[in-house]
Coordinates of C-alpha atoms in Angstrom, one line a residue:
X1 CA 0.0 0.0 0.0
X2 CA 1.6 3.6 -1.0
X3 CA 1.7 6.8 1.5
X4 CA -0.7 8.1 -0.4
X5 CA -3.4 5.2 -0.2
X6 CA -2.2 5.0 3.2
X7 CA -3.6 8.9 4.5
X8 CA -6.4 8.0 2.6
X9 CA -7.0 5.3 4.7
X10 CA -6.2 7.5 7.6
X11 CA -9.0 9.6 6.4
X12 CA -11.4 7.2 7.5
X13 CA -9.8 6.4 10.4
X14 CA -9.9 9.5 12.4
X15 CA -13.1 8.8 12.8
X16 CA -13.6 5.4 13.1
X17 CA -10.6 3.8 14.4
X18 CA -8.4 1.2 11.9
X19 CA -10.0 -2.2 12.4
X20 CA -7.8 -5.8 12.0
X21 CA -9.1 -8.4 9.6
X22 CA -10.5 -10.8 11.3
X23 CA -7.9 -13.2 11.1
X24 CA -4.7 -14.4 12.9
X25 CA -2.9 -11.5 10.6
X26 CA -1.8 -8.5 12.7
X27 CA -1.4 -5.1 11.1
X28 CA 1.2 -2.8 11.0
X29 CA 2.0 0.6 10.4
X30 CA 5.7 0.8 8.9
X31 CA 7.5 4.2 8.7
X32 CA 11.3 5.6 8.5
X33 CA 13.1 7.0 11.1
X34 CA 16.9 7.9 10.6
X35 CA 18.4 5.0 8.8
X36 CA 16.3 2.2 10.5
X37 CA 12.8 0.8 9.5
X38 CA 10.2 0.6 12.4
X39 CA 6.7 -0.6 12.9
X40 CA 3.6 -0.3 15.6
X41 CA 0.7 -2.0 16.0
X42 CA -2.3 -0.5 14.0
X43 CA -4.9 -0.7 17.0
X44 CA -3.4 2.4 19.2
X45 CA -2.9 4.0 15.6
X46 CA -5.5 7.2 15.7
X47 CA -4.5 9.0 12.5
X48 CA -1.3 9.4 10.4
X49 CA -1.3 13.7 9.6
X50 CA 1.3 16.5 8.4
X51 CA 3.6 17.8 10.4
X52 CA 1.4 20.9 12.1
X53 CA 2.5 24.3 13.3
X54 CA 4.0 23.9 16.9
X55 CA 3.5 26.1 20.3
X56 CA 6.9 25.4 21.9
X57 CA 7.3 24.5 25.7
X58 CA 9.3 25.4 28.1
X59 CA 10.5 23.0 30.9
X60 CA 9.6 20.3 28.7
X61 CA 11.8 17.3 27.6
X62 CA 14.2 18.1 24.3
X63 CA 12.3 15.2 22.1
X64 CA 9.1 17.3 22.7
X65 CA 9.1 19.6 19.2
X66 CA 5.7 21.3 21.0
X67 CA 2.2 21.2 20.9
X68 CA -0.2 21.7 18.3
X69 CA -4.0 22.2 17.3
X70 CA -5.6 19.0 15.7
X71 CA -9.0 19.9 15.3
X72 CA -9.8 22.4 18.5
X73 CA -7.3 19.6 20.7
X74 CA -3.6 20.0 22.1
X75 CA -1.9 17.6 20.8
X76 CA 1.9 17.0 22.0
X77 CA 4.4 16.7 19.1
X78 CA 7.2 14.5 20.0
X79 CA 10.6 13.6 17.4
X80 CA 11.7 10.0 17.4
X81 CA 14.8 11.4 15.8
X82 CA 15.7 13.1 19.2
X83 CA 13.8 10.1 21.1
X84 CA 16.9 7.3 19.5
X85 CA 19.4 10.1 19.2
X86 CA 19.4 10.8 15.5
X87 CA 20.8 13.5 14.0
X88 CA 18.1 16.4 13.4
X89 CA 16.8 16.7 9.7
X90 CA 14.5 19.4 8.1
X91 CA 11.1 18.3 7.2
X92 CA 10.1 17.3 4.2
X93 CA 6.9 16.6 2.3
X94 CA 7.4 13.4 3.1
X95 CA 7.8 13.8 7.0
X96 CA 4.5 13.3 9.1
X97 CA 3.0 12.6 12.4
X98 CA 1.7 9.2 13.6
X99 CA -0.9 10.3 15.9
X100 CA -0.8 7.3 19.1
X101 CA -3.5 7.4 21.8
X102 CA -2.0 5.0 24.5
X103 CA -4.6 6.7 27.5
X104 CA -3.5 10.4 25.5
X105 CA -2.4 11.1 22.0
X106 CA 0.5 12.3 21.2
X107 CA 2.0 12.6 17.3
X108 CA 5.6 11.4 16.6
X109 CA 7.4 12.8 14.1
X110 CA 8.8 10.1 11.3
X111 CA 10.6 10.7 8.0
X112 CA 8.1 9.1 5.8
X113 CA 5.9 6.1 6.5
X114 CA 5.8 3.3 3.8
X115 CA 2.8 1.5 4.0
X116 CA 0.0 -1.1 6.1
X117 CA 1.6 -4.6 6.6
X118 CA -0.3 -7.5 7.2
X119 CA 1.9 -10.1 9.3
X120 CA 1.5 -13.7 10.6
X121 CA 2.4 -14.1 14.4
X122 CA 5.1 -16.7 13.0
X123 CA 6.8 -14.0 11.7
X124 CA 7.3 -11.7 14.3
X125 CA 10.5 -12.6 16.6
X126 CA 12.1 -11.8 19.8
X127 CA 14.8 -9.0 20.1
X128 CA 17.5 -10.6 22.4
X129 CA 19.6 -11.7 19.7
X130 CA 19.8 -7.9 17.8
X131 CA 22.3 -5.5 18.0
X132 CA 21.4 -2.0 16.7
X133 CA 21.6 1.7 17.3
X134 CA 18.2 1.4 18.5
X135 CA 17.7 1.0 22.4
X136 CA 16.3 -2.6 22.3
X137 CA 14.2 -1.9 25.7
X138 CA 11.7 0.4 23.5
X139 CA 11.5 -2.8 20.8
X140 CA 8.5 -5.8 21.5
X141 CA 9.7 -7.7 18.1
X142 CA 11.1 -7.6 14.9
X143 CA 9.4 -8.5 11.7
X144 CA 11.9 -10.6 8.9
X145 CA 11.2 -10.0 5.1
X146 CA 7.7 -8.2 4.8
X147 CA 6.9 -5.1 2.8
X148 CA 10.4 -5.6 0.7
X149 CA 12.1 -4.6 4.4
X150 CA 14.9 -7.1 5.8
X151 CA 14.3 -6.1 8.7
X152 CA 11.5 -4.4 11.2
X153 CA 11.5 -3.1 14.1
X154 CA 8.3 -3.6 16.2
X155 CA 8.1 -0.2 18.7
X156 CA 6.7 -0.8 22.0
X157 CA 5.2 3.0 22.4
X158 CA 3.9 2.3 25.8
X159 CA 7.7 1.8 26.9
X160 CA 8.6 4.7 25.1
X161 CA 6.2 7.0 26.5
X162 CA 7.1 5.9 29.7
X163 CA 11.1 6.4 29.2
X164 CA 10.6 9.8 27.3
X165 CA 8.1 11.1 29.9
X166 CA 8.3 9.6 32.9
X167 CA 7.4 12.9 34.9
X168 CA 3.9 12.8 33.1
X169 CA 2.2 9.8 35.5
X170 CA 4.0 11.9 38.6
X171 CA 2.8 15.3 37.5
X172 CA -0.8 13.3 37.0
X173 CA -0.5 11.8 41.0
X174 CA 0.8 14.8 42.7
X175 CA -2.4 16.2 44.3
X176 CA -0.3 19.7 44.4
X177 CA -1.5 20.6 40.8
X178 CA -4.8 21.9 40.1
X179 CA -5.8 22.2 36.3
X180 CA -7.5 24.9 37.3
X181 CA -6.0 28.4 38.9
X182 CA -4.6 28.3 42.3
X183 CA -6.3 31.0 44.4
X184 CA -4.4 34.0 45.8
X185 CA -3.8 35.0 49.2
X186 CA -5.7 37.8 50.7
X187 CA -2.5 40.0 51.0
X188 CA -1.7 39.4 47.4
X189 CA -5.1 40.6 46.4
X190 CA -5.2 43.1 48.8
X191 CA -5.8 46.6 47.6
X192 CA -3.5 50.1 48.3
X193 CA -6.2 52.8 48.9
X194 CA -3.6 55.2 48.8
X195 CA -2.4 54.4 45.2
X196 CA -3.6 54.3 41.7
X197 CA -2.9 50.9 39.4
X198 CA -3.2 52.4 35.6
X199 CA -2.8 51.0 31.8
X200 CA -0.4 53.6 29.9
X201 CA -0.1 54.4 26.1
X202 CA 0.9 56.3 23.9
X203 CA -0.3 58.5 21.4
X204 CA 2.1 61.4 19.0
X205 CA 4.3 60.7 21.6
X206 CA 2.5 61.4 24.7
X207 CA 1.8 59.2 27.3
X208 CA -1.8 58.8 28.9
X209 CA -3.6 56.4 31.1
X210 CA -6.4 54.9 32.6
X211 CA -7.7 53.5 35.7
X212 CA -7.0 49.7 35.2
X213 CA -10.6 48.9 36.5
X214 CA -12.2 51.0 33.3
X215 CA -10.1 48.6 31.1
X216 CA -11.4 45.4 29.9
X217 CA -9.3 43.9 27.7
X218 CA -6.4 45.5 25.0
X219 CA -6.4 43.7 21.3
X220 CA -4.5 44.5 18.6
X221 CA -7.0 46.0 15.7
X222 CA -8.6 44.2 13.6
X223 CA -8.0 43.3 9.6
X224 CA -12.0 44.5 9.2
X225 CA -13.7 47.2 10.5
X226 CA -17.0 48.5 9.5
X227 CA -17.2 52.1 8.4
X228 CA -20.6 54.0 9.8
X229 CA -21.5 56.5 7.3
X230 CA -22.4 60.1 8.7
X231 CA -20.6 59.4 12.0
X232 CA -18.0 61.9 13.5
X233 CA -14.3 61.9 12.1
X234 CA -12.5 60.4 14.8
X235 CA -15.4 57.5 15.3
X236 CA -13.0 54.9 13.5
X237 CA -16.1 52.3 12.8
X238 CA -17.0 49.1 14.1
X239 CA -15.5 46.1 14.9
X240 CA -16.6 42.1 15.5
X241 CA -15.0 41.3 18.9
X242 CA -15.9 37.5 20.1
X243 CA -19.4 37.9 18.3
X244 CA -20.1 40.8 20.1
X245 CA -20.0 44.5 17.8
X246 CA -17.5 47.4 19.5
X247 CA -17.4 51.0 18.0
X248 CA -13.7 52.1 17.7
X249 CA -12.5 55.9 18.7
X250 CA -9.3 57.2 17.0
X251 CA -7.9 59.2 20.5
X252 CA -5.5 60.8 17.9
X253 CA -8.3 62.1 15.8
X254 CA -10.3 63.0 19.1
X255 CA -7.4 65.1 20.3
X256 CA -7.2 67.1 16.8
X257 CA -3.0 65.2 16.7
X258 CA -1.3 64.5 13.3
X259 CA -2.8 61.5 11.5
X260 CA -0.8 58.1 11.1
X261 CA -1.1 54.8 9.8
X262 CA -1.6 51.9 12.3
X263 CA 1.3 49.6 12.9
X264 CA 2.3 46.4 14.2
X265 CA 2.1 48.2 18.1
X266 CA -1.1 49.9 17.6
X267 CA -3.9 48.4 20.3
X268 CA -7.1 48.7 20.7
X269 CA -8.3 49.4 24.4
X270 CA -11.1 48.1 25.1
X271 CA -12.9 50.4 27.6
X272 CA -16.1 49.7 29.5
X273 CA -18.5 51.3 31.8
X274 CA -21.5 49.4 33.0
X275 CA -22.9 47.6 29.8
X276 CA -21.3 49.6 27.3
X277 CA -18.1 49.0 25.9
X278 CA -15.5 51.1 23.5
X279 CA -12.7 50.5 22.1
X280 CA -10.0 53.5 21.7
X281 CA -7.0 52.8 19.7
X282 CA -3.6 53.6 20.7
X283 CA -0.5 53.9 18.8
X284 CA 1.2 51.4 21.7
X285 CA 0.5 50.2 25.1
X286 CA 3.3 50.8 27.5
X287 CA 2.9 49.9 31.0
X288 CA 1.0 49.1 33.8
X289 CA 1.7 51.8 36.7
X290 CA 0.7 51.6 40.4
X291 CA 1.7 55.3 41.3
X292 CA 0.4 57.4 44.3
X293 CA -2.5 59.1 44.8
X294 CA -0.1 61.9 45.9
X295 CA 1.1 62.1 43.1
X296 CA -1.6 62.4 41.0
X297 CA -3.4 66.2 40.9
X298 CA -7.0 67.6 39.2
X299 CA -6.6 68.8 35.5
X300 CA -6.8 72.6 35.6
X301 CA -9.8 74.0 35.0
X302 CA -8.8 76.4 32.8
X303 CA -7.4 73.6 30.3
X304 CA -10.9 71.2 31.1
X305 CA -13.5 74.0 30.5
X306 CA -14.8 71.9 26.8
X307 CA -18.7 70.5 28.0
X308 CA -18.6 67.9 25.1
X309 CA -15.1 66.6 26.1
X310 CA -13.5 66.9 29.4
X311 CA -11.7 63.6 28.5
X312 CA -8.5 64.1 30.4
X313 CA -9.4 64.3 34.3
X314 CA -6.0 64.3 35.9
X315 CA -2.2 64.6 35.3
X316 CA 0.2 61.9 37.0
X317 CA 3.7 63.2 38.4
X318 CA 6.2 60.4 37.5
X319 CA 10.1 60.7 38.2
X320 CA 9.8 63.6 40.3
X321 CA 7.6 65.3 37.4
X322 CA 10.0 65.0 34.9
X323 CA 7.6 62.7 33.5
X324 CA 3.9 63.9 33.0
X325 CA 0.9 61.0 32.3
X326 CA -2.5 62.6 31.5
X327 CA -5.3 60.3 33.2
X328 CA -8.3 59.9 31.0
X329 CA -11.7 59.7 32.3
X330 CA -14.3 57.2 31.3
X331 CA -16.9 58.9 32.1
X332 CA -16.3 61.9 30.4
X333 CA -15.2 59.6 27.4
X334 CA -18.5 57.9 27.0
X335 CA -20.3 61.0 27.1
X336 CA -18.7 62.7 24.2
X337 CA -21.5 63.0 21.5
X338 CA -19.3 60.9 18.8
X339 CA -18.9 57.6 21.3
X340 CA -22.9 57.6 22.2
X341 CA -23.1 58.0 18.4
X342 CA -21.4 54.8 18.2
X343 CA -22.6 53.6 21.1
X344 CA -26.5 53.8 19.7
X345 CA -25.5 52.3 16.2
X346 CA -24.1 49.4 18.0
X347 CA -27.3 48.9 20.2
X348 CA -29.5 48.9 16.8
X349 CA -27.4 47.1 15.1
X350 CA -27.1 43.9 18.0
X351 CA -31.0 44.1 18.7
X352 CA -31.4 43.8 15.1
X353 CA -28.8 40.8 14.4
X354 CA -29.3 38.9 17.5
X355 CA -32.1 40.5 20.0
X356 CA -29.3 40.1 22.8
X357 CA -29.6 43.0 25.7
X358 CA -26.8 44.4 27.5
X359 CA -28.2 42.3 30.5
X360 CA -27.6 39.1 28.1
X361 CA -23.7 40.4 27.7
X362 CA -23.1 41.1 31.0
X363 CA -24.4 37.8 32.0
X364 CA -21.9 36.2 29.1
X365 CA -18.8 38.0 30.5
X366 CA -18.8 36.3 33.8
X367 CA -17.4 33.0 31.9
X368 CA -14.3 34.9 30.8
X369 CA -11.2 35.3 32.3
X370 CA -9.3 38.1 31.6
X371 CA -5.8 37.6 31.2
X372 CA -2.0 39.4 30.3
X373 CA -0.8 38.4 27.5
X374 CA 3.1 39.1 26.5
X375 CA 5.5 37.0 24.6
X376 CA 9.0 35.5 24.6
X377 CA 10.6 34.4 21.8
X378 CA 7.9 33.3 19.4
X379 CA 5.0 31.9 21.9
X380 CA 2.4 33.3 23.9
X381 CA 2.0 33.2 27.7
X382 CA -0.9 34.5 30.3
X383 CA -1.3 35.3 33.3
X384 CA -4.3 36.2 35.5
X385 CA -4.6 40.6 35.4
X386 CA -5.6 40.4 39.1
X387 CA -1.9 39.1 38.9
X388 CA -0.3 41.5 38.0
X389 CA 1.1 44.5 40.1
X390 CA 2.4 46.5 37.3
X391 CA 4.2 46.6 34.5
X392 CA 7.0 48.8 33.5
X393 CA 10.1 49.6 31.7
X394 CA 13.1 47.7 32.0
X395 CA 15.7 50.2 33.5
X396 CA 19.5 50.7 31.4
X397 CA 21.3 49.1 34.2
X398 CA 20.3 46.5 36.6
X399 CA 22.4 46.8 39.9
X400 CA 24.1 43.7 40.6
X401 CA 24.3 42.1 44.3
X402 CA 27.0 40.1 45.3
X403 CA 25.7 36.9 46.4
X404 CA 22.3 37.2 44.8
X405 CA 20.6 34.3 44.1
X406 CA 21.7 32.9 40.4
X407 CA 18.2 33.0 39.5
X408 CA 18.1 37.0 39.8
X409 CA 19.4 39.5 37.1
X410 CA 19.8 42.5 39.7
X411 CA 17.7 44.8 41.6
X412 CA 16.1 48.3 41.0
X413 CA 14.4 50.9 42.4
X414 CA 10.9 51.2 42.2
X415 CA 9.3 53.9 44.1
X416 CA 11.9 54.1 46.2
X417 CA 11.5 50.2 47.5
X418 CA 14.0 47.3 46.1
X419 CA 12.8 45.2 43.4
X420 CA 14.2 42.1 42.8
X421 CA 14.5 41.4 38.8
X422 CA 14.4 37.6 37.5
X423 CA 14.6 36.9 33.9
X424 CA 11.6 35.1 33.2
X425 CA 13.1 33.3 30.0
X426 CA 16.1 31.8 32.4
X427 CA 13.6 30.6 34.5
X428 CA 11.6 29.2 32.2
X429 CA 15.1 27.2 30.8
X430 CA 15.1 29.3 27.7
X431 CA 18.0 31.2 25.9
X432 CA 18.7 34.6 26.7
X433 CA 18.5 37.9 24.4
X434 CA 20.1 41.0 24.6
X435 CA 18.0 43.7 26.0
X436 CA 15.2 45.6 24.0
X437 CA 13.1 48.6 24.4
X438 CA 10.2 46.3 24.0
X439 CA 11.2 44.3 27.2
X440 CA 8.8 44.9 30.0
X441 CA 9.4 44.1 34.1
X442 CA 6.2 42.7 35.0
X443 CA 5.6 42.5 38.8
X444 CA 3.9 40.1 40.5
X445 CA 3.4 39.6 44.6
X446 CA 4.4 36.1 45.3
X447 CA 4.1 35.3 49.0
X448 CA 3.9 39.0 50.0
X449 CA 7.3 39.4 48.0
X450 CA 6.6 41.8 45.2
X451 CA 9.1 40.2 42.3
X452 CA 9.6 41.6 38.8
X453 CA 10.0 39.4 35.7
X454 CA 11.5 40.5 32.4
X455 CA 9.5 39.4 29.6
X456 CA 10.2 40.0 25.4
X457 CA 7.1 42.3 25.2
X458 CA 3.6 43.0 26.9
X459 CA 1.3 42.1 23.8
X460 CA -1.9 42.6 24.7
X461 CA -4.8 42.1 27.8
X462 CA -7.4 39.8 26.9
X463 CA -10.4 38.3 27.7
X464 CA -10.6 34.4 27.1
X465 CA -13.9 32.5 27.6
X466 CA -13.4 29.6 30.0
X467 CA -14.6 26.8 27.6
X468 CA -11.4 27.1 25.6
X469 CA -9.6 26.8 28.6
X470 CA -8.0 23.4 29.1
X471 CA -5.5 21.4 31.5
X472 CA -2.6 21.8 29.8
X473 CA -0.5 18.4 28.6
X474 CA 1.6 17.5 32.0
X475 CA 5.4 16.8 30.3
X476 CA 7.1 17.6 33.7
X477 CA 7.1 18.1 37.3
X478 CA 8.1 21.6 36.8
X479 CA 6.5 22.3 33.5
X480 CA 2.7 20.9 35.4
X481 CA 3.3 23.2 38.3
X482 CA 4.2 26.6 35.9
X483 CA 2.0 26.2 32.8
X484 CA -0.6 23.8 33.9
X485 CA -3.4 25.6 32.4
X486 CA -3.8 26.3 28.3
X487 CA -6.2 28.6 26.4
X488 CA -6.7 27.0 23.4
X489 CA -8.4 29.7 20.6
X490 CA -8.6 27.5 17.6
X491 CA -10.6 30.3 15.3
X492 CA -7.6 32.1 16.2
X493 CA -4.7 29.7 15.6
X494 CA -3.7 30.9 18.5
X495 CA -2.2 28.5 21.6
X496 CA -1.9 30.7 24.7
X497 CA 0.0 28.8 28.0
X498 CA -1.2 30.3 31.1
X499 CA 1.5 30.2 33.8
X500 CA 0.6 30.5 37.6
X501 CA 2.8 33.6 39.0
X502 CA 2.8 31.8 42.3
X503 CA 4.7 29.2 41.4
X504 CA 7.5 31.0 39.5
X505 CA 9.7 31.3 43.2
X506 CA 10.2 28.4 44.5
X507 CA 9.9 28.0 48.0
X508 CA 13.6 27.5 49.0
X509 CA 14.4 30.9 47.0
X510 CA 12.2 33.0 48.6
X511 CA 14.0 33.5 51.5
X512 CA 17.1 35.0 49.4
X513 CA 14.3 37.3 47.5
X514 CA 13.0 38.7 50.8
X515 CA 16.6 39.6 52.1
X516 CA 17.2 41.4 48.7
X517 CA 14.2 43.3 49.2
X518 CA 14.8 44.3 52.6

């Protein structure tokens, strides 16, 4: 039988499993890895598929090549090159993935597989005798002289699996993990009534903000937006976010600034108040700030006298007010005549389509969970907002101290208190990268230690329904305990691991944090 009749066959079988003949005769799937010819036993066989687009992992072992999307599930991607010790090869249009459920599937990587055999039990001998480059553990049999091969081996995945990823059945038993989020204490959660947590961006070079509780969500904008004829020059249009329609604001065109084409770090903020949402795009996102109410003083009346739009409420002192942040009001946003214009059109336009109220979308949002998103290297990783202390720039020098944990980078000043820094890629066992005015330090309290993390970049804050929220594939002790949760946004192509901030110090570390911090 050819590859090609082969995935044919596997066409059928996604769905219905591959069936023996009903006979003595076992079948076999034969494929090429390396130099060496292997088999595995049809039954376990699920589907046979190309190579997919990978999410990489950290913490994971090296043979996993990541995780991918096979039909709205994660599926692990493992490389039986890496698994015998191969040498690595680029892929082909002949490599593929045998997709194995032994109790989970997982898809190994093979150069090409050759065909279906059909063998007779007296054909299929014992491995004690063999010497190969192949660990003869991970081998149930070999099969002599079928499918024009010499030689066979017969693969004994369960073996395998358990060899590769041993930490899988202990991650699975330790009652420690929750595939859910792990609550946070009290104190982490607890709020500063004498300070002021705020979303910054930027706009012609200016920097504003806004209280973090007006923000819902920050998403990059949108390939389509519907234009509303008529409406007021800086009402951008409308835009389609998670079935639900959101007028968009230009805050450049509301603020009479130079025009300019969106870019790869425009964002759309997402602002609500009560049922109504807007969504005001930026030309970046910055930061999130936790700065003191003391700090923070009325806008001048003299410069807030406009009726229609008294937008900017406040100005924030930063740096000994060497740096100024205008605060921008919701309320006075949603009651410029141009957003209620947009505002109504939306309403007609949702009672129309669907007959949903607002009460009907307020009830929807409660099974969301509203996340940070931000990068390194190529993937994607959440966390919880209610997380996150702040965001901010990574400063031009990190002060070293001598006999610092490894773990930590250096300290700053923040606000006058000592932060400790961690690079969040060494932690996570990836490669470093020179530094970037797109890093951000996000700061999380861990344990009542407030702890800064460098990331690559802060992409986006986003609100993720809870039904594509799934236990994330356990591949290690450490790996279960970070990243045990996945958002999985298949529309999207998007894989999003959400890592549990509490987790990232361990306990035996924390006591070197807190002395840094003292």
């Amino acid at each position: 039988m050819t590859t090609d009749n082969l995935e044919a066959q596997q066409g059928v079988l996604g769905d219905e499993g591959l069936e023996a003949e009903e006979s003595d005769t076992r079948q076999f799937v034969t494929f090429i890895a390396g130099d060496e010819v292997f088999a595995v036993d049809m039954a376990p066989v699920q589907e046979i598929i190309r190579v997919p687009e990978v999410v990489k992992v950290p913490l994971a072992p090296h043979t996993l090549e990541g995780l991918a999307n096979l039909r709205g599930k994660v599926l692990p991607i493992i490389s039986l090159r890496r698994v015998f010790g191969f040498d690595e090869c680029a892929y082909n249009d002949s490599t593929r993935a045998v997709v194995i459920d032994m109790g989970q599937p997982l898809g190994f990587v093979v150069d090409r597989v050759a065909s279906v055999v059909g063998v007779e039990p007296s054909k299929i001998e014992g491995v004690d005798s063999i010497r190969s480059t192949v660990n003869t553990e991970l081998l149930s049999g070999l099969i002599k002289d079928v499918g024009g091969h010499a030689m066979i081996m017969v693969l004994d995945f369960t073996k395998l699996i358990a060899q590769e990823f041993a930490d899988i059945a202990a991650a699975a038993r330790n009652s420690g993990i929750s595939s859910g989020r792990s609550e946070t204490s009290e104190a982490d959660d607890e709020d500063n009534s004498d300070e002021l947590q705020l979303v910054s961006f930027e706009v012609a070079q200016q920097e504003y903000a806004m209280p973090i509780e007006d923000v819902q969500e920050i998403v990059q904008i949108p390939e389509e937006i519907i234009h509303v004829p008529h409406s007021a020059p800086h009402v951008m249009g409308i835009m389609t976010l998670r079935n639900r329609l959101l007028p968009l604001v230009n805050l450049r065109r509301m603020f009479d600034l130079p025009a300019r084409d969106d870019d790869d770090r425009s964002r759309v903020v997402v602002v609500a108040l009560g049922s109504d949402s807007v969504g005001i795009v930026m030309d970046s996102v910055n930061e999130v700030l936790r700065v003191a109410k003391s700090d923070v003083d009325p806008m001048p009346g003299l410069l807030a006298q406009d009726g229609d739009l008294a937008d900017i409420s406040e100005i924030c002192r930063l740096e000994k007010g060497k740096r100024l942040v205008s605060i921008i009001s919701a309320g006075n946003l949603f009651k410029h005549s141009g957003v209620k214009e947009a505002l109504s059109t939306v309403g007609k336009m949702e009672q129309k389509e669907s007959g949903e109220t607002d009460v009907d979308l307020e009830e929807e949002n409660t099974d969301d969970e509203q996340v940070v998103v931000f990068r390194l290297d190529k993937e994607e990783f959440g966390v919880p907002i209610d997380s996150v202390q702040e965001i901010v720039r990574v400063p031009e020098e990190l002060t070293r101290v001598p006999k610092a944990p490894s773990f930590v980078e250096g300290v700053i000043n923040l606000r006058g208190a000592v932060l400790p820094v961690v690079d969040l890629r060494r932690r996570l066992g990836m490669p470093s990268v020179e530094r970037s005015d797109r890093q951000r330090v996000m700061v999380f309290l861990i344990e009542g230690l407030r702890t800064g993390f460098i990331v690559d970049s802060v992409a986006e804050v986003l609100m993720i329904h809870k039904a594509a929220i799934e236990p994330a594939p356990q591949l290690s002790n450490e790996q279960a305990k970070l990243l045990a949760r996945m958002a999985n946004l298949e529309k999207q192509k998007r894989m999003i691991q959400l890592l549990e901030p509490s987790n990232l110090i361990e306990v035996k570390d924390r006591a070197g944090l807190a002395r840094l911090a003292a």
